[in-house]
Structures are given as C-alpha cells and as structure tokens.
Amino acid sequence: MRSSGILLPVSALPSDFGIGTMGEGAHRFIDFLCDSRQHYWQILPLGHTGFGDSPYQCFSAFAGNPYLIDPELLFQSGYIKKDEVPVIARNEGIDYGNLYNVRLKLIKKAASNVDVNSVEFIDFERRNQFWLDDYALFMSVKEHEKMKPLKAWKEEIRLADADMFDRLREENRLQIRLWKCVQYLFFSQWANIKRYANARNVEIIGDVPIYVSADSCEMWTHRELFVTDDDGNPALFSGCPPDIYAPLGQLWGNPIYDWVYHRKSDYRWWIDRLAYSAEIFDVIRIDHFRGFEDFYAVESTASNAVLGEWYKGPSTDFFEAVRNSLPQLRVIAEDLGEITDDVRRLLEFSGIPGMKIMQFAFDGSNNEFLPHNYSRHCVAYTGTHDNPTMKQWTLIADDEALTFAKKYLAVNKGEDLVNACIRALFQSVCDTVIIPMQDWLGLGSEARINVPSTSAGNWTWRMTGDELTDSLTKRIAEMTKLYFRNIQE
C-alpha cells in the first residue's frame, strides 16, 4: 500500500522549553501530518541520553528521555506550579548542559508529586518491572557516583554481586522510586501522543539502536549479555572499518553482544526489547541491520577502528526466533553501508523492507539507490539523520553528480533540485517514502542533525514553529494525492 511520512526527532519540535517536548508542539505536528496527508511520523530513539547527547548512546535500552517531558502538561496535571513552567526562546538550538543543570531538577520535582499508590502508577511499575527496576537503581547509583561513567565507578559497585545489588536497592530506595516516577511521567505523556496520532491515522515509526551504551544499566546489571574481560568491562567495542571518508574508521564504543549467550537464552532479552518497542511504536526501524549478519569490532583498548575484525552475527537464527515470538512485528531495516551478499540474503529471509537513500544515487553508476531500481518492498528517503540535508548536498556535491542528478530527475525549468528529488521518490514504485522535515523546508547545513565520527555540535537543531505554514501543508498534500500515497482516501 502506497504511503508517505516525515522524519523529525521529537527533540526538534518547536517549543518554549529549549527542546522539543511531548506537548503542544507534538500535537500540532501530528495535526500538520494529518492535514498534509502523511501517514507516518518517523522519529529518532527516545532514550535517556548521556555524555555527547546522542540518542544512540543512552543510559537504558528502554527508558525515555526526561528532557522530552513537557513542563506545561506537568502544570496542567498538577505536578508543578504555573510559575515553575520555564520559557526559553523558540529560535535557539538545544542546550543540553542547561537541560541537565536546570530542567532535570524540575522534572524530578514533578516526579516527587506523583501518587505512587495510584492504580495508574502501580500498573505502570508492574508492566515495566523487567527494565524499570534496573534503570532506576542505575540512575540512583550514578547520581551518587557524581554521574561518572560506569567504568569509573568504585570496583565493588561496578562489579556488584547479588548481595551488593540488594544493599544498593535498600540504600537508594527513595531515589529509585523517584526515577521510576520520572519514567511514569514520560510514558504517560508519550502514550497520549501515540493515541492522538493513531486517532488521526498517523502511525509512529520508532528507532531501535542495535547497540546499547557502555555506560548503561544493561552493561551494569546484565553483563552476561556482552563480551567482557576479566574485570567486567567490555572486551570489544563496535565500529566501522576505515574508508575514504574515515581513514581511521569509526569507533562507536558500544559493547559487543555475546551472541552465544543470547542464542542459548532463545534471544529472550532481544525479544522482550522488540516486544516493548512494538507497544510504544507502530513500526520499528532497527539500526545497523548488518550487525545481525556480521559485525566489525575492535579491542576496547584501541584508540581508533583501524585494527578491527569481522565477526559472525546470529543471522537467520535470530530472525526466526523473533518471527516465532512476534509474528505481527512491523520492522524497517537500516541496511546501509557496505552490504554483502550474505546481508542481502538475510534481509530477504527476514522479509523486512530495507532503505533506499536518494542522496547515494548519483555516483554515475546504475546503483540500487536510483529510483528505477527500487522494488515495492522498500522504504525510500532523500537522506537520513546522518546525512547532509538535500539542500546542503546540492551545495557540496561534485559537478558530475549534480549534472547527472538534474538529467536523471528531468528537473523542470525553475524547479528546485531538492523538490525534484522528493518528487522522484513520490513517483517511485516503493511502498513507503519518508522525507526529513529539513528537506521539505529546503534547509541547508544549519539544519543537519548529526555528522558521524564527530562529538560536538550534533543533535541540536530544532524548528521554531513558524515553518508549518498553510502553503507547505498544501504543497505536501497535493504531491501526496498526485502520486496516490494518501492511504486515508
């Protein structure tokens, strides 16, 4: 069934609170999607971000980011006073340092006013116990350890045994309850967002990173999930080998899964994670799909990713287990990068649609990213959160690529090349098209979300709120209707 949608992180929504939240800006954006005939809202991971602010490096594979909790809704629900609702200029980027120093205090104050004896909270705690207890304990101890990364904790705590965990739970019981209340506030607001979207025939595509952070509750409370050394630290880190863009490779720094353990446990942790994701999203995008077939890893002591090795992943065994346990799971595979025939066979076996990126199409070859090579069973994008915006690409691409793109797309006289790219995707046979919001807006480098292999200046762009005009709504709706991607009619 032909459909389309828009990629926009929750953090990039317009708001008065220094970051996008699950309040008015989210509701207004869902209305915009509905009015412009879009069926999907694709977001980035919702996790509790740590150092570096990346949503792909979070303190938990399950917990939500407290910064995204909407203060105005907290006031309306009676958790804070009206004069405690902050106001920050809409046209600024995201200052994560300020959010950590100021916003988190407000969120925790609101959490202290949650009625832990209410039916709603007790039900939330019960349903999420399988991850919530570990997360709340981790955050409580992390605060006590002055927010230092897990590897810098005192050894007796970092390598806690069952008795130590029991002791820590008793010593931190009040803080544990507070962090549980923070998550209750987050998921109460998120549940309202999802209900509001679904009621308007908008479905949410969530993003599930394949790896977790080395500074996470999973690394602390479930070391058996990972390949560790004798000191309980990650023995291997994830990454990518060197290429022309990154001569030292990419060292991501995530611990590597012990797939032997996961196979013996029938992939229970992974299936629980995917089942949980299917509850809070309608569709899941699994990041770095290739890692399930084979993955690149380096020694954890390495300073770069040059001297790594390729290791075999769980392959078809994993997806067969997932299919048997979660037959209704709806997934998109991030199958980008250097893809081998084995990865292609795994994608075919899984039955999961892969991704096609327009920005990769114009190297002069008859490559798979040119729209005439698409199949119906794929999801096409102009670019991803890791790419330049399409406008930026038109300014930095070489002349040969731009000439080829204009000829291939038959750019009309006076037509913008970015719009021609969007038009070609909407015309294509692929079932689903997702356009980053920045490309609909024709924004350049100032609106780029992330530059891989860099640690500064990422994840900070957000909208001001003035962009969602009637003319833009009409433009998107007309293109959607013209190419029969409006599944609401």
Short mmCIF file of C-alpha atoms in Angstrom, two decimals:
data_model
loop_
_atom_site.label_atom_id
_atom_site.label_comp_id
_atom_site.label_asym_id
_atom_site.label_seq_id
_atom_site.Cartn_x
_atom_site.Cartn_y
_atom_site.Cartn_z
CA MET A 1 0.00 0.00 0.00
CA ARG A 2 1.49 3.35 -1.06
CA SER A 3 2.12 5.79 1.75
CA SER A 4 4.46 8.55 2.90
CA GLY A 5 5.66 10.29 6.02
CA ILE A 6 8.09 12.74 7.57
CA LEU A 7 11.24 12.20 9.63
CA LEU A 8 11.55 14.60 12.56
CA PRO A 9 13.07 13.89 16.01
CA VAL A 10 10.85 14.75 18.97
CA SER A 11 13.73 16.89 20.24
CA ALA A 12 13.49 19.03 17.06
CA LEU A 13 9.87 20.02 17.58
CA PRO A 14 9.16 23.69 18.28
CA SER A 15 8.54 24.57 21.93
CA ASP A 16 9.08 27.23 24.57
CA PHE A 17 11.19 24.85 26.62
CA GLY A 18 14.61 24.68 24.94
CA ILE A 19 13.94 21.31 23.33
CA GLY A 20 11.05 19.62 21.58
CA THR A 21 8.64 18.02 24.03
CA MET A 22 5.57 15.81 24.06
CA GLY A 23 3.26 18.77 24.46
CA GLU A 24 1.67 21.35 22.18
CA GLY A 25 4.41 21.16 19.54
CA ALA A 26 3.97 17.40 19.14
CA HIS A 27 0.20 17.66 18.89
CA ARG A 28 0.46 20.46 16.36
CA PHE A 29 2.94 18.48 14.27
CA ILE A 30 0.60 15.48 14.23
CA ASP A 31 -2.19 17.79 13.03
CA PHE A 32 0.18 19.02 10.32
CA LEU A 33 0.91 15.45 9.24
CA CYS A 34 -2.79 14.69 9.08
CA ASP A 35 -3.61 17.86 7.13
CA SER A 36 -0.76 17.22 4.68
CA ARG A 37 -1.99 13.62 4.14
CA GLN A 38 1.04 11.96 5.71
CA HIS A 39 0.60 8.57 7.33
CA TYR A 40 3.94 8.19 9.16
CA TRP A 41 5.89 10.21 11.69
CA GLN A 42 9.41 8.74 11.95
CA ILE A 43 11.42 9.78 14.99
CA LEU A 44 14.87 9.09 16.41
CA PRO A 45 15.39 7.00 19.57
CA LEU A 46 13.57 8.32 22.64
CA GLY A 47 16.20 7.10 25.12
CA HIS A 48 17.72 8.91 28.10
CA THR A 49 20.81 10.49 26.57
CA GLY A 50 24.15 10.79 28.33
CA PHE A 51 27.51 12.36 27.54
CA GLY A 52 27.57 13.52 23.92
CA ASP A 53 23.77 13.83 23.80
CA SER A 54 23.41 11.09 21.18
CA PRO A 55 20.10 9.20 21.23
CA TYR A 56 22.15 6.18 20.14
CA GLN A 57 24.18 6.24 23.39
CA CYS A 58 21.67 6.04 26.24
CA PHE A 59 21.61 5.00 29.89
CA SER A 60 18.98 2.36 29.10
CA ALA A 61 17.66 0.44 26.12
CA PHE A 62 14.13 1.06 27.42
CA ALA A 63 13.86 4.30 29.44
CA GLY A 64 12.59 7.57 27.96
CA ASN A 65 14.46 10.87 27.88
CA PRO A 66 13.29 13.13 30.76
CA TYR A 67 14.17 16.23 28.74
CA LEU A 68 11.27 15.47 26.37
CA ILE A 69 8.69 15.67 29.15
CA ASP A 70 6.52 18.73 28.60
CA PRO A 71 6.50 21.20 31.54
CA GLU A 72 3.17 22.80 30.58
CA LEU A 73 1.48 19.40 30.74
CA LEU A 74 3.11 18.81 34.12
CA PHE A 75 1.46 22.03 35.34
CA GLN A 76 -1.90 21.05 33.86
CA SER A 77 -1.66 17.71 35.66
CA GLY A 78 -0.85 19.40 38.97
CA TYR A 79 2.73 18.19 39.29
CA ILE A 80 4.32 21.68 39.26
CA LYS A 81 3.14 25.27 39.76
CA LYS A 82 2.46 27.67 36.93
CA ASP A 83 5.39 29.92 37.83
CA GLU A 84 7.70 26.91 37.58
CA VAL A 85 6.96 26.38 33.88
CA PRO A 86 10.13 27.59 32.07
CA VAL A 87 10.17 29.70 28.93
CA ILE A 88 13.15 29.62 26.56
CA ALA A 89 13.34 31.30 23.14
CA ARG A 90 11.95 29.15 20.34
CA ASN A 91 14.59 30.07 17.76
CA GLU A 92 17.55 28.74 19.71
CA GLY A 93 19.10 25.29 19.36
CA ILE A 94 19.23 22.75 22.15
CA ASP A 95 21.49 23.49 25.13
CA TYR A 96 21.85 20.06 26.73
CA GLY A 97 24.05 21.42 29.51
CA ASN A 98 21.29 23.75 30.62
CA LEU A 99 18.73 20.97 30.41
CA TYR A 100 20.89 18.80 32.64
CA ASN A 101 21.57 21.55 35.17
CA VAL A 102 18.10 23.07 35.30
CA ARG A 103 15.39 21.04 33.58
CA LEU A 104 16.19 17.75 35.27
CA LYS A 105 15.63 19.36 38.68
CA LEU A 106 12.17 20.48 37.60
CA ILE A 107 11.30 17.06 36.21
CA LYS A 108 12.41 15.37 39.42
CA LYS A 109 10.39 17.85 41.48
CA ALA A 110 7.33 16.95 39.42
CA ALA A 111 8.12 13.26 39.85
CA SER A 112 8.18 13.72 43.64
CA ASN A 113 4.49 14.69 43.40
CA VAL A 114 3.40 11.51 41.63
CA ASP A 115 0.97 9.43 43.66
CA VAL A 116 2.84 6.14 43.91
CA ASN A 117 -0.23 4.50 45.43
CA SER A 118 -2.43 5.29 42.43
CA VAL A 119 -3.75 2.48 40.27
CA GLU A 120 -2.06 4.06 37.23
CA PHE A 121 1.41 4.18 38.76
CA ILE A 122 1.20 0.70 40.26
CA ASP A 123 0.12 -0.69 36.89
CA PHE A 124 2.97 1.14 35.13
CA GLU A 125 5.51 -0.18 37.63
CA ARG A 126 4.22 -3.74 37.28
CA ARG A 127 4.19 -3.77 33.47
CA ASN A 128 7.68 -2.31 33.18
CA GLN A 129 9.38 -4.03 36.09
CA PHE A 130 11.59 -6.09 33.78
CA TRP A 131 13.61 -2.96 32.92
CA LEU A 132 12.42 -0.22 35.27
CA ASP A 133 13.97 -1.61 38.46
CA ASP A 134 17.43 -1.86 36.91
CA TYR A 135 17.23 1.58 35.31
CA ALA A 136 16.05 3.33 38.47
CA LEU A 137 18.77 1.67 40.53
CA PHE A 138 21.41 2.55 37.92
CA MET A 139 20.42 6.22 37.82
CA SER A 140 20.30 6.42 41.62
CA VAL A 141 23.78 4.97 42.00
CA LYS A 142 25.07 7.02 39.06
CA GLU A 143 23.96 10.19 40.83
CA HIS A 144 25.71 9.02 44.00
CA GLU A 145 28.82 8.43 41.87
CA LYS A 146 28.60 12.07 40.67
CA MET A 147 27.38 10.96 37.21
CA LYS A 148 30.73 9.42 36.34
CA PRO A 149 30.62 6.75 33.62
CA LEU A 150 30.17 3.17 34.76
CA LYS A 151 33.81 2.26 34.08
CA ALA A 152 34.88 4.91 36.65
CA TRP A 153 32.67 3.64 39.49
CA LYS A 154 34.19 2.07 42.58
CA GLU A 155 35.01 -1.53 41.73
CA GLU A 156 32.83 -3.08 44.43
CA ILE A 157 29.84 -1.27 42.96
CA ARG A 158 30.78 -1.64 39.30
CA LEU A 159 31.15 -5.40 39.77
CA ALA A 160 28.25 -5.72 42.21
CA ASP A 161 27.07 -9.21 43.09
CA ALA A 162 23.55 -10.15 44.23
CA ASP A 163 24.19 -9.12 47.83
CA MET A 164 25.59 -5.74 46.78
CA PHE A 165 22.63 -5.11 44.48
CA ASP A 166 20.25 -5.84 47.38
CA ARG A 167 22.18 -3.46 49.59
CA LEU A 168 22.17 -0.71 46.96
CA ARG A 169 18.43 -1.08 46.43
CA GLU A 170 17.82 -0.66 50.14
CA GLU A 171 20.18 2.32 50.47
CA ASN A 172 18.69 4.10 47.44
CA ARG A 173 15.03 3.14 47.75
CA LEU A 174 13.75 6.74 47.80
CA GLN A 175 15.79 7.79 44.77
CA ILE A 176 14.81 4.58 42.99
CA ARG A 177 11.15 5.44 43.46
CA LEU A 178 11.79 8.98 42.21
CA TRP A 179 13.43 7.76 38.98
CA LYS A 180 10.54 5.36 38.45
CA CYS A 181 8.18 8.34 38.75
CA VAL A 182 10.21 10.24 36.15
CA GLN A 183 9.64 7.39 33.73
CA TYR A 184 5.97 7.25 34.66
CA LEU A 185 5.65 10.92 33.68
CA PHE A 186 7.50 10.31 30.41
CA PHE A 187 5.47 7.32 29.28
CA SER A 188 2.17 8.85 30.39
CA GLN A 189 2.82 11.76 28.05
CA TRP A 190 4.14 9.50 25.28
CA ALA A 191 1.05 7.27 25.47
CA ASN A 192 -1.12 10.34 24.93
CA ILE A 193 0.95 11.35 21.91
CA LYS A 194 0.62 7.92 20.34
CA ARG A 195 -3.13 7.80 20.98
CA TYR A 196 -3.54 11.28 19.48
CA ALA A 197 -1.54 10.28 16.38
CA ASN A 198 -3.28 6.96 15.83
CA ALA A 199 -6.71 8.59 16.20
CA ARG A 200 -5.75 10.76 13.21
CA ASN A 201 -4.46 7.82 11.16
CA VAL A 202 -0.85 8.78 11.79
CA GLU A 203 1.48 5.93 12.74
CA ILE A 204 4.79 6.38 14.52
CA ILE A 205 8.00 4.77 13.28
CA GLY A 206 10.35 4.38 16.22
CA ASP A 207 14.11 3.82 16.06
CA VAL A 208 15.78 0.93 17.90
CA PRO A 209 19.60 1.18 18.06
CA ILE A 210 21.19 -2.23 17.65
CA TYR A 211 23.76 -1.50 20.36
CA VAL A 212 23.50 -0.12 23.88
CA SER A 213 25.90 2.24 25.60
CA ALA A 214 28.89 1.06 27.62
CA ASP A 215 27.56 3.46 30.26
CA SER A 216 24.16 1.84 30.68
CA CYS A 217 22.14 -0.10 33.20
CA GLU A 218 22.29 -3.15 30.91
CA MET A 219 26.09 -3.13 30.99
CA TRP A 220 25.96 -2.95 34.78
CA THR A 221 23.12 -5.28 35.74
CA HIS A 222 23.32 -7.75 32.83
CA ARG A 223 26.97 -8.15 31.92
CA GLU A 224 26.16 -11.63 30.66
CA LEU A 225 24.61 -10.01 27.58
CA PHE A 226 28.02 -8.77 26.41
CA VAL A 227 31.56 -9.90 25.70
CA THR A 228 33.55 -8.75 28.74
CA ASP A 229 37.10 -9.04 30.03
CA ASP A 230 38.24 -10.38 33.40
CA ASP A 231 37.46 -7.04 35.04
CA GLY A 232 33.88 -7.00 33.84
CA ASN A 233 34.50 -4.28 31.26
CA PRO A 234 33.63 -4.56 27.56
CA ALA A 235 36.31 -6.59 25.81
CA LEU A 236 35.27 -5.40 22.34
CA PHE A 237 33.77 -2.18 21.00
CA SER A 238 31.60 -1.68 17.95
CA GLY A 239 32.65 0.38 14.95
CA CYS A 240 33.26 0.54 11.22
CA PRO A 241 36.49 -0.14 9.31
CA PRO A 242 38.43 2.65 7.59
CA ASP A 243 37.16 4.06 4.30
CA ILE A 244 37.79 7.14 2.17
CA TYR A 245 35.56 9.22 4.45
CA ALA A 246 37.06 7.99 7.73
CA PRO A 247 40.67 6.79 7.28
CA LEU A 248 40.84 5.72 10.95
CA GLY A 249 37.47 4.02 10.80
CA GLN A 250 34.61 4.78 13.16
CA LEU A 251 34.97 3.75 16.81
CA TRP A 252 31.44 3.77 18.22
CA GLY A 253 32.39 2.49 21.66
CA ASN A 254 29.36 0.24 22.27
CA PRO A 255 29.87 -3.14 23.96
CA ILE A 256 29.51 -6.17 21.69
CA TYR A 257 26.79 -8.75 22.38
CA ASP A 258 27.71 -12.25 23.46
CA TRP A 259 25.62 -13.90 20.78
CA VAL A 260 26.42 -17.38 22.14
CA TYR A 261 24.67 -16.42 25.37
CA HIS A 262 21.75 -14.85 23.52
CA ARG A 263 21.28 -17.95 21.40
CA LYS A 264 21.26 -20.20 24.49
CA SER A 265 18.65 -17.95 26.11
CA ASP A 266 16.46 -18.06 22.99
CA TYR A 267 17.14 -14.34 22.47
CA ARG A 268 14.87 -13.53 25.41
CA TRP A 269 16.34 -10.08 26.10
CA TRP A 270 16.10 -9.07 22.46
CA ILE A 271 12.56 -10.38 22.06
CA ASP A 272 11.48 -8.52 25.21
CA ARG A 273 13.09 -5.36 23.83
CA LEU A 274 11.37 -5.65 20.46
CA ALA A 275 8.02 -6.52 22.04
CA TYR A 276 8.32 -3.46 24.27
CA SER A 277 9.19 -1.28 21.26
CA ALA A 278 6.17 -2.62 19.38
CA GLU A 279 3.97 -1.41 22.24
CA ILE A 280 5.21 2.19 22.21
CA PHE A 281 5.62 2.48 18.40
CA ASP A 282 3.61 1.27 15.43
CA VAL A 283 6.63 0.38 13.29
CA ILE A 284 10.26 -0.15 14.33
CA ARG A 285 13.37 0.85 12.41
CA ILE A 286 16.26 -1.37 13.51
CA ASP A 287 19.54 0.49 13.24
CA HIS A 288 22.62 -1.19 11.70
CA PHE A 289 20.83 -4.27 10.37
CA ARG A 290 24.12 -5.59 9.02
CA GLY A 291 25.28 -6.30 12.58
CA PHE A 292 22.93 -9.27 12.79
CA GLU A 293 24.78 -10.96 9.91
CA ASP A 294 28.35 -9.87 10.65
CA PHE A 295 29.82 -7.01 12.59
CA TYR A 296 33.08 -5.14 12.92
CA ALA A 297 34.67 -4.85 16.35
CA VAL A 298 37.94 -3.66 17.86
CA GLU A 299 39.70 -4.28 21.14
CA SER A 300 38.25 -2.00 23.81
CA THR A 301 41.71 -0.56 24.45
CA ALA A 302 42.05 0.68 20.86
CA SER A 303 42.14 4.41 20.16
CA ASN A 304 40.66 4.04 16.67
CA ALA A 305 38.96 1.43 14.49
CA VAL A 306 41.87 0.58 12.17
CA LEU A 307 42.82 -2.80 13.64
CA GLY A 308 39.42 -4.43 13.94
CA GLU A 309 37.99 -7.77 12.87
CA TRP A 310 34.75 -9.01 11.37
CA TYR A 311 32.73 -11.44 13.48
CA LYS A 312 29.74 -13.58 12.63
CA GLY A 313 26.34 -12.47 13.95
CA PRO A 314 23.30 -14.61 14.79
CA SER A 315 21.92 -14.31 11.24
CA THR A 316 18.77 -16.26 10.33
CA ASP A 317 18.60 -17.97 13.72
CA PHE A 318 17.82 -14.63 15.36
CA PHE A 319 15.11 -13.59 12.92
CA GLU A 320 13.48 -17.00 13.01
CA ALA A 321 13.22 -16.69 16.81
CA VAL A 322 11.79 -13.16 16.51
CA ARG A 323 9.30 -14.27 13.87
CA ASN A 324 8.09 -17.16 16.02
CA SER A 325 7.66 -14.95 19.09
CA LEU A 326 6.46 -11.74 17.44
CA PRO A 327 4.77 -12.67 14.16
CA GLN A 328 2.97 -9.30 13.86
CA LEU A 329 6.10 -7.19 14.38
CA ARG A 330 6.44 -4.42 11.76
CA VAL A 331 10.07 -3.53 11.05
CA ILE A 332 12.24 -1.44 8.73
CA ALA A 333 15.88 -2.49 8.32
CA GLU A 334 18.63 0.13 8.22
CA ASP A 335 20.66 -1.81 5.64
CA LEU A 336 23.04 0.98 4.63
CA GLY A 337 26.81 1.00 4.30
CA GLU A 338 28.84 -1.74 2.63
CA ILE A 339 26.32 -4.55 2.22
CA THR A 340 27.45 -8.07 1.35
CA ASP A 341 25.54 -10.81 -0.42
CA ASP A 342 25.11 -12.55 2.94
CA VAL A 343 23.42 -9.44 4.35
CA ARG A 344 21.14 -9.27 1.30
CA ARG A 345 20.18 -12.91 1.79
CA LEU A 346 19.46 -12.26 5.46
CA LEU A 347 17.26 -9.29 4.56
CA GLU A 348 15.35 -11.46 2.09
CA PHE A 349 14.99 -14.22 4.69
CA SER A 350 13.69 -11.79 7.29
CA GLY A 351 11.09 -10.35 4.93
CA ILE A 352 11.88 -6.88 6.28
CA PRO A 353 11.94 -3.91 3.88
CA GLY A 354 15.28 -2.13 3.57
CA MET A 355 16.10 1.54 2.99
CA LYS A 356 16.94 3.43 -0.21
CA ILE A 357 18.66 6.80 0.06
CA MET A 358 18.33 9.24 -2.84
CA GLN A 359 21.47 11.10 -1.81
CA PHE A 360 23.54 7.99 -2.57
CA ALA A 361 22.11 7.60 -6.09
CA PHE A 362 24.17 9.92 -8.25
CA ASP A 363 27.65 8.40 -8.42
CA GLY A 364 27.25 7.77 -12.14
CA SER A 365 26.61 4.03 -11.84
CA ASN A 366 23.38 2.09 -12.21
CA ASN A 367 23.23 1.65 -8.45
CA GLU A 368 20.43 0.40 -6.22
CA PHE A 369 19.60 3.89 -4.93
CA LEU A 370 18.37 5.18 -8.28
CA PRO A 371 14.56 5.13 -8.18
CA HIS A 372 14.18 3.00 -11.32
CA ASN A 373 15.88 0.17 -9.40
CA TYR A 374 13.51 0.25 -6.43
CA SER A 375 11.12 -2.55 -5.63
CA ARG A 376 7.81 -2.02 -3.89
CA HIS A 377 9.15 -3.65 -0.73
CA CYS A 378 11.41 -0.86 0.47
CA VAL A 379 11.33 2.50 2.24
CA ALA A 380 12.84 5.42 0.31
CA TYR A 381 14.37 8.57 1.81
CA THR A 382 16.06 11.65 0.44
CA GLY A 383 18.54 11.28 3.31
CA THR A 384 18.82 10.21 6.94
CA HIS A 385 19.72 11.97 10.18
CA ASP A 386 23.39 11.10 9.47
CA ASN A 387 23.44 12.75 6.02
CA PRO A 388 23.72 16.36 4.96
CA THR A 389 20.33 17.84 4.19
CA MET A 390 19.48 17.61 0.49
CA LYS A 391 19.97 21.35 0.14
CA GLN A 392 23.42 21.05 1.70
CA TRP A 393 24.19 18.13 -0.61
CA THR A 394 23.39 20.24 -3.68
CA LEU A 395 25.99 22.75 -2.49
CA ILE A 396 28.80 20.28 -1.75
CA ALA A 397 28.31 17.53 -4.35
CA ASP A 398 30.72 17.47 -7.29
CA ASP A 399 29.67 18.83 -10.66
CA GLU A 400 29.34 15.40 -12.26
CA ALA A 401 26.93 14.20 -9.60
CA LEU A 402 24.83 17.35 -9.86
CA THR A 403 24.72 17.19 -13.67
CA PHE A 404 23.69 13.53 -13.55
CA ALA A 405 21.04 14.26 -10.90
CA LYS A 406 19.47 17.08 -12.93
CA LYS A 407 19.36 14.99 -16.10
CA TYR A 408 18.08 11.89 -14.36
CA LEU A 409 15.38 13.78 -12.48
CA ALA A 410 14.42 15.86 -15.54
CA VAL A 411 14.47 18.96 -13.38
CA ASN A 412 11.86 21.37 -14.69
CA LYS A 413 12.86 24.91 -15.59
CA GLY A 414 12.91 26.88 -12.37
CA GLU A 415 12.33 23.79 -10.25
CA ASP A 416 14.43 23.33 -7.14
CA LEU A 417 16.64 20.22 -7.23
CA VAL A 418 15.56 19.24 -3.70
CA ASN A 419 11.92 19.28 -4.75
CA ALA A 420 12.78 17.22 -7.83
CA CYS A 421 14.36 14.58 -5.56
CA ILE A 422 11.25 14.45 -3.40
CA ARG A 423 9.04 14.25 -6.47
CA ALA A 424 11.04 11.32 -7.88
CA LEU A 425 10.63 9.39 -4.63
CA PHE A 426 6.89 10.01 -4.54
CA GLN A 427 6.65 8.82 -8.16
CA SER A 428 8.62 5.63 -7.46
CA VAL A 429 7.09 2.20 -7.01
CA CYS A 430 8.29 1.75 -3.41
CA ASP A 431 5.51 1.33 -0.90
CA THR A 432 6.74 3.94 1.55
CA VAL A 433 8.53 7.28 1.24
CA ILE A 434 9.89 9.21 4.24
CA ILE A 435 11.19 12.76 3.81
CA PRO A 436 13.22 14.51 6.53
CA MET A 437 11.45 17.69 7.60
CA GLN A 438 14.53 19.76 6.73
CA ASP A 439 14.22 18.70 3.09
CA TRP A 440 10.58 19.76 2.83
CA LEU A 441 11.73 23.09 4.26
CA GLY A 442 14.72 23.35 1.90
CA LEU A 443 17.15 23.94 4.77
CA GLY A 444 20.94 23.67 4.49
CA SER A 445 23.84 22.82 6.76
CA GLU A 446 22.38 24.79 9.66
CA ALA A 447 19.71 22.08 9.99
CA ARG A 448 21.90 18.99 9.85
CA ILE A 449 21.17 16.61 12.72
CA ASN A 450 24.39 14.61 13.01
CA VAL A 451 27.85 14.32 11.47
CA PRO A 452 29.13 10.77 12.11
CA SER A 453 32.52 10.43 13.81
CA THR A 454 32.22 13.88 15.40
CA SER A 455 31.34 14.55 19.03
CA ALA A 456 30.38 18.23 19.07
CA GLY A 457 27.52 20.25 17.63
CA ASN A 458 25.20 17.33 16.89
CA TRP A 459 21.56 16.66 17.85
CA THR A 460 20.85 20.36 18.49
CA TRP A 461 18.72 21.54 15.55
CA ARG A 462 15.05 22.24 16.11
CA MET A 463 12.20 24.06 14.42
CA THR A 464 10.96 27.47 15.51
CA GLY A 465 7.28 26.75 14.91
CA ASP A 466 6.82 29.20 12.03
CA GLU A 467 7.61 26.59 9.39
CA LEU A 468 4.32 24.69 9.39
CA THR A 469 2.53 27.03 7.02
CA ASP A 470 -0.68 26.51 5.07
CA SER A 471 1.27 26.68 1.82
CA LEU A 472 3.65 23.91 2.91
CA THR A 473 0.72 21.80 4.07
CA LYS A 474 -0.98 22.25 0.71
CA ARG A 475 2.21 21.51 -1.23
CA ILE A 476 2.83 18.23 0.58
CA ALA A 477 -0.82 17.19 0.40
CA GLU A 478 -1.04 17.86 -3.33
CA MET A 479 2.10 15.84 -4.10
CA THR A 480 0.86 13.02 -1.88
CA LYS A 481 -2.50 12.92 -3.66
CA LEU A 482 -1.00 13.28 -7.12
CA TYR A 483 1.14 10.16 -6.68
CA PHE A 484 -1.54 8.18 -4.81
CA ARG A 485 0.29 7.94 -1.50
CA ASN A 486 -2.68 9.06 0.58
CA ILE A 487 -3.89 5.84 2.15
CA GLN A 488 -6.52 7.78 4.11
CA GLU A 489 -8.69 8.05 1.00
#
